[in-house]
Tab-separated table of C-alpha atoms in Angstrom:
chain	number	residue	atom	x	y	z
A	162	UNK	CA	-137.702	125.504	-52.520
A	163	UNK	CA	-139.281	128.922	-52.954
A	164	UNK	CA	-137.391	132.127	-53.676
A	165	UNK	CA	-137.627	133.291	-50.050
A	166	UNK	CA	-136.210	129.969	-48.843
A	167	UNK	CA	-133.422	130.091	-51.434
A	168	UNK	CA	-132.286	133.382	-49.893
A	169	UNK	CA	-131.925	131.640	-46.522
A	170	UNK	CA	-129.270	129.172	-47.629
A	171	UNK	CA	-126.505	131.343	-46.180
A	172	UNK	CA	-128.391	132.353	-43.027
A	173	UNK	CA	-128.224	131.137	-39.427
A	174	UNK	CA	-129.597	127.623	-38.967
A	175	UNK	CA	-132.371	128.840	-36.651
A	176	UNK	CA	-133.716	131.164	-39.353
A	177	UNK	CA	-133.717	128.331	-41.882
A	178	UNK	CA	-135.390	126.024	-39.364
A	179	UNK	CA	-138.060	128.618	-38.567
A	180	UNK	CA	-139.097	128.839	-42.226
A	181	UNK	CA	-139.216	125.043	-42.548
A	182	UNK	CA	-141.199	124.691	-39.319
A	183	UNK	CA	-143.768	127.243	-40.481
A	184	UNK	CA	-144.141	125.501	-43.839
A	185	UNK	CA	-144.687	122.214	-42.038
A	186	UNK	CA	-147.168	123.691	-39.527
A	187	UNK	CA	-149.171	125.319	-42.319
A	188	UNK	CA	-149.478	121.921	-44.021
A	189	UNK	CA	-151.187	120.277	-41.027
A	190	UNK	CA	-154.962	119.955	-41.583
A	191	UNK	CA	-156.561	121.480	-38.482
A	192	UNK	CA	-159.444	119.010	-38.583
A	193	UNK	CA	-157.005	116.112	-38.133
A	194	UNK	CA	-155.427	117.481	-34.934
A	195	UNK	CA	-156.321	116.307	-31.451
A	196	UNK	CA	-157.995	118.968	-29.275
A	197	UNK	CA	-155.704	120.794	-26.840
A	198	UNK	CA	-157.613	119.392	-23.856
A	199	UNK	CA	-156.625	115.870	-24.834
A	200	UNK	CA	-152.929	116.771	-24.803
A	201	UNK	CA	-152.843	117.736	-21.120
A	202	UNK	CA	-152.756	114.234	-19.621
A	203	UNK	CA	-150.946	112.037	-22.114
A	204	UNK	CA	-149.552	108.630	-21.104
A	205	UNK	CA	-145.810	107.976	-21.419
A	206	UNK	CA	-146.536	105.469	-24.201
A	207	UNK	CA	-148.599	107.288	-26.825
A	208	UNK	CA	-148.721	104.509	-29.430
A	209	UNK	CA	-152.278	103.601	-28.387
A	210	UNK	CA	-153.594	107.174	-28.625
A	211	UNK	CA	-155.214	106.673	-32.060
A	212	UNK	CA	-157.452	103.959	-30.598
A	213	UNK	CA	-158.032	105.482	-27.156
A	214	UNK	CA	-158.589	109.090	-28.253
A	215	UNK	CA	-162.022	108.617	-29.816
A	216	UNK	CA	-160.737	110.793	-32.672
A	217	UNK	CA	-161.006	108.058	-35.324
A	218	UNK	CA	-164.055	106.414	-36.832
A	219	UNK	CA	-164.431	102.636	-36.712
A	220	UNK	CA	-163.523	102.412	-40.416
A	221	UNK	CA	-160.433	104.607	-39.986
A	222	UNK	CA	-159.168	102.453	-37.122
A	223	UNK	CA	-159.727	99.310	-39.157
A	224	UNK	CA	-157.677	100.757	-42.029
A	225	UNK	CA	-154.698	101.958	-39.983
A	226	UNK	CA	-154.553	98.699	-37.999
A	227	UNK	CA	-154.479	96.549	-41.154
A	228	UNK	CA	-151.179	95.391	-42.645
A	229	UNK	CA	-150.144	96.463	-46.123
A	230	UNK	CA	-150.892	93.230	-47.989
A	231	UNK	CA	-154.458	93.114	-46.645
A	232	UNK	CA	-154.922	96.784	-47.534
A	233	UNK	CA	-153.874	95.966	-51.092
A	234	UNK	CA	-156.378	93.131	-51.244
A	235	UNK	CA	-159.230	95.317	-49.995
A	236	UNK	CA	-158.356	98.067	-52.481
A	237	UNK	CA	-158.251	95.550	-55.331
A	238	UNK	CA	-161.614	94.161	-54.234
A	239	UNK	CA	-162.957	97.740	-53.919
A	240	UNK	CA	-163.834	97.330	-50.254
A	241	UNK	CA	-161.765	100.474	-49.631
A	242	UNK	CA	-160.708	103.201	-52.024
A	243	UNK	CA	-157.193	104.608	-52.182
A	244	UNK	CA	-158.677	107.938	-51.080
A	245	UNK	CA	-160.132	106.357	-47.919
A	246	UNK	CA	-156.855	104.630	-47.108
A	247	UNK	CA	-154.806	107.769	-47.712
A	248	UNK	CA	-157.087	109.944	-45.583
A	249	UNK	CA	-157.002	107.495	-42.673
A	250	UNK	CA	-153.215	107.224	-42.665
A	251	UNK	CA	-152.808	110.967	-43.195
A	252	UNK	CA	-154.918	111.589	-40.111
A	253	UNK	CA	-152.887	109.094	-38.087
A	254	UNK	CA	-149.641	110.617	-39.365
A	255	UNK	CA	-150.716	114.123	-38.352
A	256	UNK	CA	-151.588	112.944	-34.841
A	257	UNK	CA	-148.298	111.043	-34.593
A	258	UNK	CA	-146.521	114.272	-35.499
A	259	UNK	CA	-148.607	116.318	-33.066
A	260	UNK	CA	-147.511	114.001	-30.249
A	261	UNK	CA	-143.893	113.302	-31.221
A	262	UNK	CA	-142.643	115.815	-33.848
A	263	UNK	CA	-141.814	112.928	-36.203
A	264	UNK	CA	-142.471	114.461	-39.647
A	265	UNK	CA	-140.243	116.710	-41.751
A	266	UNK	CA	-142.311	117.187	-44.914
A	267	UNK	CA	-146.114	116.928	-45.040
A	268	UNK	CA	-147.465	116.297	-48.530
A	269	UNK	CA	-151.089	115.351	-47.924
A	270	UNK	CA	-152.567	117.184	-50.964
A	271	UNK	CA	-150.097	115.426	-53.256
A	272	UNK	CA	-150.912	112.069	-51.653
A	273	UNK	CA	-154.647	112.607	-52.090
A	274	UNK	CA	-154.179	113.635	-55.708
A	275	UNK	CA	-152.249	110.445	-56.389
A	276	UNK	CA	-154.871	108.369	-54.548
A	277	UNK	CA	-157.612	109.935	-56.670
A	278	UNK	CA	-155.684	108.997	-59.817
A	279	UNK	CA	-155.293	105.395	-58.600
A	280	UNK	CA	-158.998	105.083	-57.846
A	281	UNK	CA	-159.882	106.502	-61.243
A	282	UNK	CA	-157.484	104.099	-62.976
A	283	UNK	CA	-158.947	101.114	-61.119
A	284	UNK	CA	-162.488	102.236	-61.940
A	285	UNK	CA	-161.782	102.630	-65.653
A	286	UNK	CA	-159.546	99.613	-66.267
A	287	UNK	CA	-160.437	97.169	-63.518
A	288	UNK	CA	-156.718	96.827	-62.800
A	289	UNK	CA	-154.343	98.189	-60.189
A	290	UNK	CA	-151.078	99.955	-61.056
A	291	UNK	CA	-148.185	97.811	-59.903
A	292	UNK	CA	-147.883	95.537	-56.877
A	293	UNK	CA	-147.970	98.387	-54.316
A	294	UNK	CA	-151.029	100.194	-55.687
A	295	UNK	CA	-152.897	101.876	-52.862
A	296	UNK	CA	-150.200	101.842	-50.173
A	297	UNK	CA	-148.232	104.660	-48.574
A	298	UNK	CA	-144.518	104.309	-47.844
A	299	UNK	CA	-143.649	107.123	-45.444
A	300	UNK	CA	-140.299	108.795	-45.015
A	301	UNK	CA	-136.937	108.677	-43.288
A	302	UNK	CA	-135.836	106.335	-40.570
A	303	UNK	CA	-136.249	107.976	-37.153
A	304	UNK	CA	-139.513	109.744	-37.893
A	305	UNK	CA	-140.648	106.762	-39.914
A	306	UNK	CA	-140.129	104.488	-36.922
A	307	UNK	CA	-142.498	106.633	-34.846
A	308	UNK	CA	-144.956	106.940	-37.724
A	309	UNK	CA	-145.142	103.166	-38.140
A	310	UNK	CA	-145.460	102.530	-34.407
A	311	UNK	CA	-148.398	104.953	-34.245
A	312	UNK	CA	-150.113	103.472	-37.310
A	313	UNK	CA	-149.482	106.553	-39.416
A	314	UNK	CA	-148.107	104.317	-42.182
A	315	UNK	CA	-148.223	100.572	-42.933
A	316	UNK	CA	-144.825	100.512	-44.655
A	317	UNK	CA	-141.800	102.757	-44.423
A	318	UNK	CA	-138.525	103.024	-46.306
A	319	UNK	CA	-135.498	103.877	-44.200
A	320	UNK	CA	-131.814	104.372	-44.893
A	321	UNK	CA	-129.026	102.588	-43.037
A	322	UNK	CA	-125.290	103.268	-43.040
A	323	UNK	CA	-124.591	102.391	-39.402
A	324	UNK	CA	-127.936	101.246	-38.030
A	325	UNK	CA	-130.486	103.863	-39.063
A	326	UNK	CA	-133.119	101.347	-40.156
A	327	UNK	CA	-132.555	98.843	-37.360
A	328	UNK	CA	-132.142	101.205	-34.400
A	329	UNK	CA	-135.440	103.104	-34.878
A	330	UNK	CA	-137.087	99.780	-35.704
A	331	UNK	CA	-135.763	98.373	-32.433
A	332	UNK	CA	-136.865	101.372	-30.379
A	333	UNK	CA	-140.386	101.210	-31.851
A	334	UNK	CA	-140.979	97.456	-31.860
A	335	UNK	CA	-140.733	97.004	-35.636
A	336	UNK	CA	-139.365	94.678	-38.274
A	337	UNK	CA	-136.704	96.536	-40.279
A	338	UNK	CA	-134.382	95.173	-42.990
A	339	UNK	CA	-130.937	96.550	-43.767
A	340	UNK	CA	-130.174	94.797	-47.046
A	341	UNK	CA	-126.918	93.880	-48.709
A	342	UNK	CA	-125.640	96.789	-50.778
A	343	UNK	CA	-126.732	96.404	-54.397
A	344	UNK	CA	-129.829	94.312	-53.745
A	345	UNK	CA	-132.165	97.327	-53.672
A	346	UNK	CA	-132.113	100.510	-55.769
A	347	UNK	CA	-130.551	103.607	-54.202
A	348	UNK	CA	-130.236	105.911	-57.203
A	349	UNK	CA	-131.508	109.378	-56.365
A	350	UNK	CA	-131.257	108.892	-52.601
A	351	UNK	CA	-129.199	111.532	-50.781
A	352	UNK	CA	-126.377	110.322	-48.566
A	353	UNK	CA	-125.295	112.034	-45.365
A	354	UNK	CA	-121.706	111.759	-46.596
A	355	UNK	CA	-121.993	112.063	-50.354
A	356	UNK	CA	-119.268	110.489	-52.455
A	357	UNK	CA	-117.788	108.124	-49.883
A	358	UNK	CA	-117.704	104.532	-51.092
A	359	UNK	CA	-116.164	102.867	-48.038
A	360	UNK	CA	-119.296	101.903	-46.097
A	361	UNK	CA	-122.429	101.762	-48.192
A	362	UNK	CA	-125.745	103.348	-47.341
A	363	UNK	CA	-128.768	101.163	-48.056
A	364	UNK	CA	-132.494	101.659	-48.453
A	365	UNK	CA	-134.728	99.098	-46.786
A	366	UNK	CA	-138.297	98.479	-45.579
A	367	UNK	CA	-139.704	98.949	-42.061
A	368	UNK	CA	-143.076	97.770	-40.767
A	369	UNK	CA	-144.988	96.330	-37.836
A	370	UNK	CA	-145.540	93.268	-40.042
A	371	UNK	CA	-142.879	90.893	-41.391
A	372	UNK	CA	-145.146	89.924	-44.280
A	373	UNK	CA	-145.234	93.597	-45.304
A	374	UNK	CA	-141.431	93.582	-45.569
A	375	UNK	CA	-141.642	90.496	-47.760
A	376	UNK	CA	-144.330	92.151	-49.886
A	377	UNK	CA	-142.088	95.177	-50.438
A	378	UNK	CA	-139.061	93.058	-51.331
A	379	UNK	CA	-140.974	90.941	-53.838
A	380	UNK	CA	-142.554	94.017	-55.399
A	381	UNK	CA	-139.408	96.123	-55.748
A	382	UNK	CA	-137.148	93.290	-56.910
A	383	UNK	CA	-139.636	91.916	-59.408
A	384	UNK	CA	-139.220	91.411	-63.147
A	385	UNK	CA	-142.118	93.829	-63.530
A	386	UNK	CA	-140.189	96.722	-61.974
A	387	UNK	CA	-136.601	95.606	-62.817
A	388	UNK	CA	-134.888	98.430	-60.876
A	389	UNK	CA	-131.488	97.287	-62.169
A	390	UNK	CA	-132.238	98.821	-65.561
A	391	UNK	CA	-132.462	102.257	-63.910
A	392	UNK	CA	-129.869	102.017	-61.138
A	393	UNK	CA	-126.311	101.019	-62.126
A	394	UNK	CA	-125.586	99.949	-58.533
A	395	UNK	CA	-128.575	97.579	-58.313
A	396	UNK	CA	-127.747	93.940	-59.063
A	397	UNK	CA	-130.076	92.127	-61.510
A	398	UNK	CA	-131.212	89.584	-58.919
A	399	UNK	CA	-134.993	89.190	-58.523
A	400	UNK	CA	-136.296	88.416	-55.040
A	401	UNK	CA	-136.263	84.679	-54.381
A	402	UNK	CA	-138.516	82.555	-52.184
A	403	UNK	CA	-138.005	79.361	-50.178
A	404	UNK	CA	-134.235	79.680	-49.855
A	405	UNK	CA	-133.933	77.417	-46.793
A	406	UNK	CA	-133.289	73.866	-48.030
A	407	UNK	CA	-134.738	71.455	-47.383
A	408	UNK	CA	-137.912	73.312	-46.456
A	409	UNK	CA	-138.872	73.040	-42.802
A	410	UNK	CA	-135.496	71.790	-41.582
A	411	UNK	CA	-134.176	72.774	-38.179
A	412	UNK	CA	-131.891	75.797	-38.156
A	413	UNK	CA	-128.350	76.317	-36.854
A	414	UNK	CA	-128.130	79.739	-35.238
A	415	UNK	CA	-125.282	81.534	-33.509
A	416	UNK	CA	-126.170	83.997	-30.772
A	417	UNK	CA	-124.309	86.949	-29.274
A	418	UNK	CA	-125.813	87.087	-25.812
A	419	UNK	CA	-124.930	89.946	-23.468
A	420	UNK	CA	-121.975	91.897	-24.895
A	421	UNK	CA	-119.739	92.454	-27.903
A	422	UNK	CA	-116.499	92.591	-25.916
A	423	UNK	CA	-116.791	96.313	-25.204
A	424	UNK	CA	-120.462	97.080	-24.504
A	425	UNK	CA	-122.943	95.097	-22.400
A	426	UNK	CA	-126.646	95.245	-23.157
A	427	UNK	CA	-129.251	96.413	-20.654
A	428	UNK	CA	-131.017	93.666	-18.631
A	429	UNK	CA	-134.212	93.607	-20.777
A	430	UNK	CA	-132.148	92.945	-23.923
A	431	UNK	CA	-130.196	90.170	-22.175
A	432	UNK	CA	-133.499	88.615	-21.110
A	433	UNK	CA	-134.842	88.886	-24.667
A	434	UNK	CA	-131.811	87.013	-25.975
A	435	UNK	CA	-132.217	84.288	-23.346
A	436	UNK	CA	-135.938	83.927	-24.081
A	437	UNK	CA	-135.281	83.663	-27.817
A	438	UNK	CA	-132.606	81.020	-27.301
A	439	UNK	CA	-134.869	78.995	-24.998
A	440	UNK	CA	-137.791	79.168	-27.422
A	441	UNK	CA	-135.682	78.109	-30.408
A	442	UNK	CA	-134.093	75.204	-28.555
A	443	UNK	CA	-137.491	74.070	-27.284
A	444	UNK	CA	-138.627	73.970	-30.933
A	445	UNK	CA	-135.682	71.740	-31.860
A	446	UNK	CA	-133.368	74.309	-33.444
A	447	UNK	CA	-129.654	74.378	-32.613
A	448	UNK	CA	-128.433	77.562	-30.923
A	449	UNK	CA	-124.803	78.093	-29.948
A	450	UNK	CA	-122.755	80.997	-28.634
A	451	UNK	CA	-121.099	83.064	-31.352
A	452	UNK	CA	-118.011	84.875	-30.140
A	453	UNK	CA	-117.960	88.503	-31.342
A	454	UNK	CA	-114.298	88.419	-32.362
A	455	UNK	CA	-113.037	91.844	-33.517
A	456	UNK	CA	-116.473	93.434	-33.105
A	457	UNK	CA	-115.212	96.425	-31.055
A	458	UNK	CA	-112.383	96.910	-33.550
A	459	UNK	CA	-114.792	96.804	-36.488
A	460	UNK	CA	-117.115	99.270	-34.761
A	461	UNK	CA	-114.195	101.667	-34.269
A	462	UNK	CA	-113.131	101.203	-37.893
A	463	UNK	CA	-116.628	102.112	-39.028
A	464	UNK	CA	-116.890	105.156	-36.758
A	465	UNK	CA	-113.407	106.392	-37.659
A	466	UNK	CA	-114.183	106.087	-41.355
A	467	UNK	CA	-117.187	108.372	-40.870
A	468	UNK	CA	-115.051	110.942	-39.054
A	469	UNK	CA	-112.338	110.788	-41.716
A	470	UNK	CA	-114.651	110.826	-44.722
A	471	UNK	CA	-117.453	112.915	-43.247
A	472	UNK	CA	-115.719	115.616	-41.232
A	473	UNK	CA	-115.717	118.117	-44.063
A	474	UNK	CA	-119.209	117.207	-45.305
A	475	UNK	CA	-120.716	117.831	-41.879
A	476	UNK	CA	-118.579	120.607	-40.390
A	477	UNK	CA	-118.599	122.829	-43.460
A	478	UNK	CA	-122.402	122.693	-43.369
A	479	UNK	CA	-122.828	123.283	-39.625
A	480	UNK	CA	-120.276	126.099	-39.513
A	481	UNK	CA	-121.787	127.779	-42.531
A	482	UNK	CA	-125.053	128.147	-40.615
A	483	UNK	CA	-123.573	128.543	-37.110
A	484	UNK	CA	-125.215	125.305	-36.001
A	485	UNK	CA	-123.969	123.708	-32.754
A	486	UNK	CA	-122.315	120.291	-32.863
A	487	UNK	CA	-123.739	117.733	-30.439
A	488	UNK	CA	-121.351	115.916	-28.135
A	489	UNK	CA	-121.932	112.733	-30.139
A	490	UNK	CA	-120.620	114.558	-33.238
A	491	UNK	CA	-117.480	116.001	-31.644
A	492	UNK	CA	-115.242	113.429	-33.313
A	493	UNK	CA	-116.290	114.812	-36.703
A	494	UNK	CA	-115.241	118.245	-35.507
A	495	UNK	CA	-111.954	116.911	-34.132
A	496	UNK	CA	-111.156	115.116	-37.410
A	497	UNK	CA	-111.960	118.258	-39.378
A	498	UNK	CA	-109.777	120.447	-37.161
A	499	UNK	CA	-106.935	117.925	-37.448
A	500	UNK	CA	-106.954	118.342	-41.216
A	501	UNK	CA	-109.334	115.584	-42.327
A	502	UNK	CA	-110.874	117.732	-45.026
A	503	UNK	CA	-110.093	118.635	-48.579
A	504	UNK	CA	-108.279	115.789	-50.353
A	505	UNK	CA	-107.989	112.503	-48.441
A	506	UNK	CA	-104.527	111.037	-48.950
A	507	UNK	CA	-104.471	107.878	-51.072
A	508	UNK	CA	-102.241	106.057	-48.570
A	509	UNK	CA	-104.678	106.455	-45.679
A	510	UNK	CA	-107.668	105.503	-47.810
A	511	UNK	CA	-105.832	102.462	-49.161
A	512	UNK	CA	-104.983	101.348	-45.618
A	513	UNK	CA	-108.622	101.744	-44.576
A	514	UNK	CA	-109.780	99.599	-47.494
A	515	UNK	CA	-107.171	96.917	-46.743
A	516	UNK	CA	-108.337	96.672	-43.113
A	517	UNK	CA	-112.001	96.558	-44.122
A	518	UNK	CA	-111.392	93.829	-46.692
A	519	UNK	CA	-109.399	91.807	-44.158
A	520	UNK	CA	-112.248	91.967	-41.643
A	521	UNK	CA	-114.702	90.856	-44.335
A	522	UNK	CA	-112.550	87.888	-45.368
A	523	UNK	CA	-111.859	86.788	-41.778
A	524	UNK	CA	-115.544	86.880	-40.885
A	525	UNK	CA	-116.576	84.971	-43.986
A	526	UNK	CA	-113.985	82.286	-43.213
A	527	UNK	CA	-115.247	81.959	-39.625
A	528	UNK	CA	-118.823	81.640	-40.842
A	529	UNK	CA	-117.922	79.035	-43.471
A	530	UNK	CA	-115.944	77.065	-40.879
A	531	UNK	CA	-119.131	76.439	-38.872
A	532	UNK	CA	-119.953	73.743	-41.408
A	533	UNK	CA	-116.770	71.793	-40.703
A	534	UNK	CA	-118.596	69.546	-38.218
A	535	UNK	CA	-120.725	68.134	-41.024
A	536	UNK	CA	-123.989	69.548	-39.658
A	537	UNK	CA	-124.231	72.371	-42.163
A	538	UNK	CA	-123.109	75.981	-42.161
A	539	UNK	CA	-124.631	78.352	-39.594
A	540	UNK	CA	-127.867	79.794	-40.990
A	541	UNK	CA	-127.846	83.124	-39.170
A	542	UNK	CA	-126.663	85.088	-36.147
A	543	UNK	CA	-129.042	86.521	-33.564
A	544	UNK	CA	-127.647	89.561	-31.805
A	545	UNK	CA	-128.821	92.701	-30.027
A	546	UNK	CA	-129.785	95.588	-32.277
A	547	UNK	CA	-128.935	98.066	-29.531
A	548	UNK	CA	-127.753	97.910	-25.917
A	549	UNK	CA	-130.909	99.804	-24.883
A	550	UNK	CA	-134.570	99.098	-25.450
A	551	UNK	CA	-135.030	102.820	-26.194
A	552	UNK	CA	-132.694	105.338	-24.518
A	553	UNK	CA	-134.028	108.376	-22.741
A	554	UNK	CA	-134.318	111.471	-24.929
A	555	UNK	CA	-130.987	113.197	-25.499
A	556	UNK	CA	-128.697	110.618	-23.897
A	557	UNK	CA	-127.167	109.521	-27.214
A	558	UNK	CA	-126.487	113.139	-28.199
A	559	UNK	CA	-124.751	114.214	-25.018
A	560	UNK	CA	-123.445	111.188	-23.154
A	561	UNK	CA	-123.290	107.712	-24.715
A	562	UNK	CA	-123.451	107.182	-28.474
A	563	UNK	CA	-123.355	103.497	-29.417
A	564	UNK	CA	-123.897	101.748	-32.748
A	565	UNK	CA	-121.617	98.791	-31.977
A	566	UNK	CA	-124.317	96.184	-32.480
A	567	UNK	CA	-125.471	97.496	-35.855
A	568	UNK	CA	-122.402	99.123	-37.405
A	569	UNK	CA	-120.281	95.983	-37.709
A	570	UNK	CA	-122.784	94.537	-40.167
A	571	UNK	CA	-122.530	97.689	-42.300
A	572	UNK	CA	-118.750	97.298	-42.398
A	573	UNK	CA	-119.134	93.629	-43.369
A	574	UNK	CA	-122.049	94.429	-45.743
A	575	UNK	CA	-124.228	91.694	-44.230
A	576	UNK	CA	-128.043	91.857	-44.359
A	577	UNK	CA	-129.786	92.192	-40.997
A	578	UNK	CA	-133.418	92.381	-39.918
A	579	UNK	CA	-134.892	93.364	-36.556
A	580	UNK	CA	-137.674	91.418	-34.880
A	581	UNK	CA	-139.639	92.093	-31.671
A	582	UNK	CA	-139.449	89.691	-28.719
A	583	UNK	CA	-141.090	91.162	-25.617
A	584	UNK	CA	-141.211	94.289	-23.432
A	585	UNK	CA	-139.019	95.552	-20.613
A	586	UNK	CA	-140.532	94.561	-17.280
A	587	UNK	CA	-139.599	96.296	-14.029
A	588	UNK	CA	-140.677	93.180	-12.158
A	589	UNK	CA	-137.900	91.028	-13.636
A	590	UNK	CA	-135.348	93.333	-15.309
A	591	UNK	CA	-133.124	94.416	-12.427
A	592	UNK	CA	-130.213	96.834	-12.531
A	593	UNK	CA	-126.880	95.045	-12.311
A	594	UNK	CA	-125.424	94.842	-8.809
A	595	UNK	CA	-122.113	96.024	-7.348
A	596	UNK	CA	-120.428	92.737	-8.259
A	597	UNK	CA	-120.818	93.477	-11.973
A	598	UNK	CA	-117.738	94.903	-13.724
A	599	UNK	CA	-118.001	97.080	-16.849
A	600	UNK	CA	-116.019	96.205	-19.963
A	601	UNK	CA	-115.172	99.842	-20.741
A	602	UNK	CA	-115.889	103.387	-19.598
A	603	UNK	CA	-118.671	103.628	-22.163
A	604	UNK	CA	-120.099	100.387	-20.791
A	605	UNK	CA	-120.103	101.853	-17.266
A	606	UNK	CA	-121.990	104.961	-18.388
A	607	UNK	CA	-124.480	102.944	-20.375
A	608	UNK	CA	-125.280	100.610	-17.475
A	609	UNK	CA	-125.617	103.513	-15.043
A	610	UNK	CA	-128.362	104.833	-17.315
A	611	UNK	CA	-130.570	101.773	-16.777
A	612	UNK	CA	-133.610	102.429	-14.613
A	613	UNK	CA	-136.300	99.760	-14.120
A	614	UNK	CA	-139.133	102.265	-13.844
A	615	UNK	CA	-138.124	104.459	-16.773
A	616	UNK	CA	-137.592	101.605	-19.244
A	617	UNK	CA	-140.630	99.585	-18.150
A	618	UNK	CA	-142.858	98.724	-21.103
A	619	UNK	CA	-140.377	99.622	-23.846
A	620	UNK	CA	-140.020	97.059	-26.669
A	621	UNK	CA	-137.258	94.450	-26.578
A	622	UNK	CA	-136.116	93.921	-30.170
A	623	UNK	CA	-133.218	91.858	-31.548
A	624	UNK	CA	-131.758	91.427	-35.038
A	625	UNK	CA	-131.038	88.466	-37.283
A	626	UNK	CA	-127.931	88.619	-39.499
A	627	UNK	CA	-127.077	86.606	-42.596
A	628	UNK	CA	-124.162	86.317	-44.965
A	629	UNK	CA	-123.742	88.816	-47.774
A	630	UNK	CA	-126.540	88.603	-50.375
A	631	UNK	CA	-128.575	86.176	-48.251
A	632	UNK	CA	-131.290	88.778	-47.714
A	633	UNK	CA	-134.131	86.391	-48.547
A	634	UNK	CA	-132.823	83.822	-46.097
A	635	UNK	CA	-132.601	86.436	-43.342
A	636	UNK	CA	-136.304	87.245	-43.684
A	637	UNK	CA	-137.179	83.548	-43.809
A	638	UNK	CA	-135.184	82.876	-40.630
A	639	UNK	CA	-136.882	85.841	-38.955
A	640	UNK	CA	-140.184	84.284	-39.972
A	641	UNK	CA	-139.235	81.004	-38.302
A	642	UNK	CA	-137.997	82.774	-35.163
A	643	UNK	CA	-141.131	84.921	-34.958
A	644	UNK	CA	-143.395	81.870	-35.197
A	645	UNK	CA	-141.386	80.124	-32.481
A	646	UNK	CA	-141.649	83.205	-30.251
A	647	UNK	CA	-145.376	83.426	-30.921
A	648	UNK	CA	-145.751	79.802	-29.885
A	649	UNK	CA	-143.964	80.632	-26.636
A	650	UNK	CA	-146.305	83.544	-25.950
A	651	UNK	CA	-143.712	86.125	-26.998
A	652	UNK	CA	-143.370	88.657	-29.822
A	653	UNK	CA	-145.169	91.990	-29.999
């Protein structure tokens, strides 16, 4: 932060934003931008613009449409240089930002300098530096989701405390892993509610390719990197492979299909769940209904903990800079005004921890009990990642905010990974009729929002959940499910 920006720390939020926006705009290479004429008649879905715009060379398109592990191979074999890869993705990232406003910091000169160093090292030594040599990782979750969808990055790292890896992954048709806390390093990452240790924030990978997620996990949790010697919260557990035993056996999967007891999913999500169940059963896997017992209560516990523990962290910042509070954030404001700031009483915190621990124990016992029939314990749960495919802009800020389907797994500290199934289709996904009855007022509002035309073509993405510390198994199950979907003509 420069001296002029340091002076803005006590100013109105719009003044601070103006400085940041100018810095970002100045960092955009003009030669990478699409011409103004092209921007006049954009389609609703802009993810194909890089290919349809004619703005990329054949080689650039080949690079940005290649998954991370194949990029690594081509860099090692000197088919592509790190400079070429970085320039292609930088160009795609700039165009993604031009169309969607997805970037916060643009560090292209630094990226090119690093790429030049990597190329020089490879030229002199014949070796690459580490397992991710030559790749770019991207940034934070929401913008990263857009960046990945538009081929501005092959691999992104998001953060997730209530769904912030899985929700943008779902809205953009991506694979995204929220790991168990402690499996991946977090030291140095900034939390939205610093200091709270009730629900843990995690870092995890996002990509259009499942194999890229697996590449990241194996690289980061390798003996070579050993992140546990730098991060006291990171468990010394290297990434394992082939955790489903015996290999190739049929899976036992629970499925939450339609609602969590408080919120019903939109018709395209319900169809995606049904299609996934049908495909798995046709492939010989066992799929049974998993009752979401206490899910609404756990979602409320998670949300209330954020209001209690985060009211001061958020409101003191917004009020300092006269920044408005969105409707979805009003509960933080209410908690703050009711005195949830300063020192949190030990009795209330203790009661919160007791309830959380009870939910965790009850859920573990239910999961373990699935093996009582002698057929083996349930391998995973398939559930919606969100009630929407991708909500219309602004609706979650002003009307319906819902993280029910992701937040419970943060409270339980279970790993979860999204996977794409299909797309919303106005020809088959019909709005629910007058005979349908909502489960809650929020459910009514959410269903009223569904419009066949508006949501047509948006990605239908679900998530796979495993028991605590079974992160490897979650990705392996997602791999099985994705292959089954592919065989049924599904998947994105």
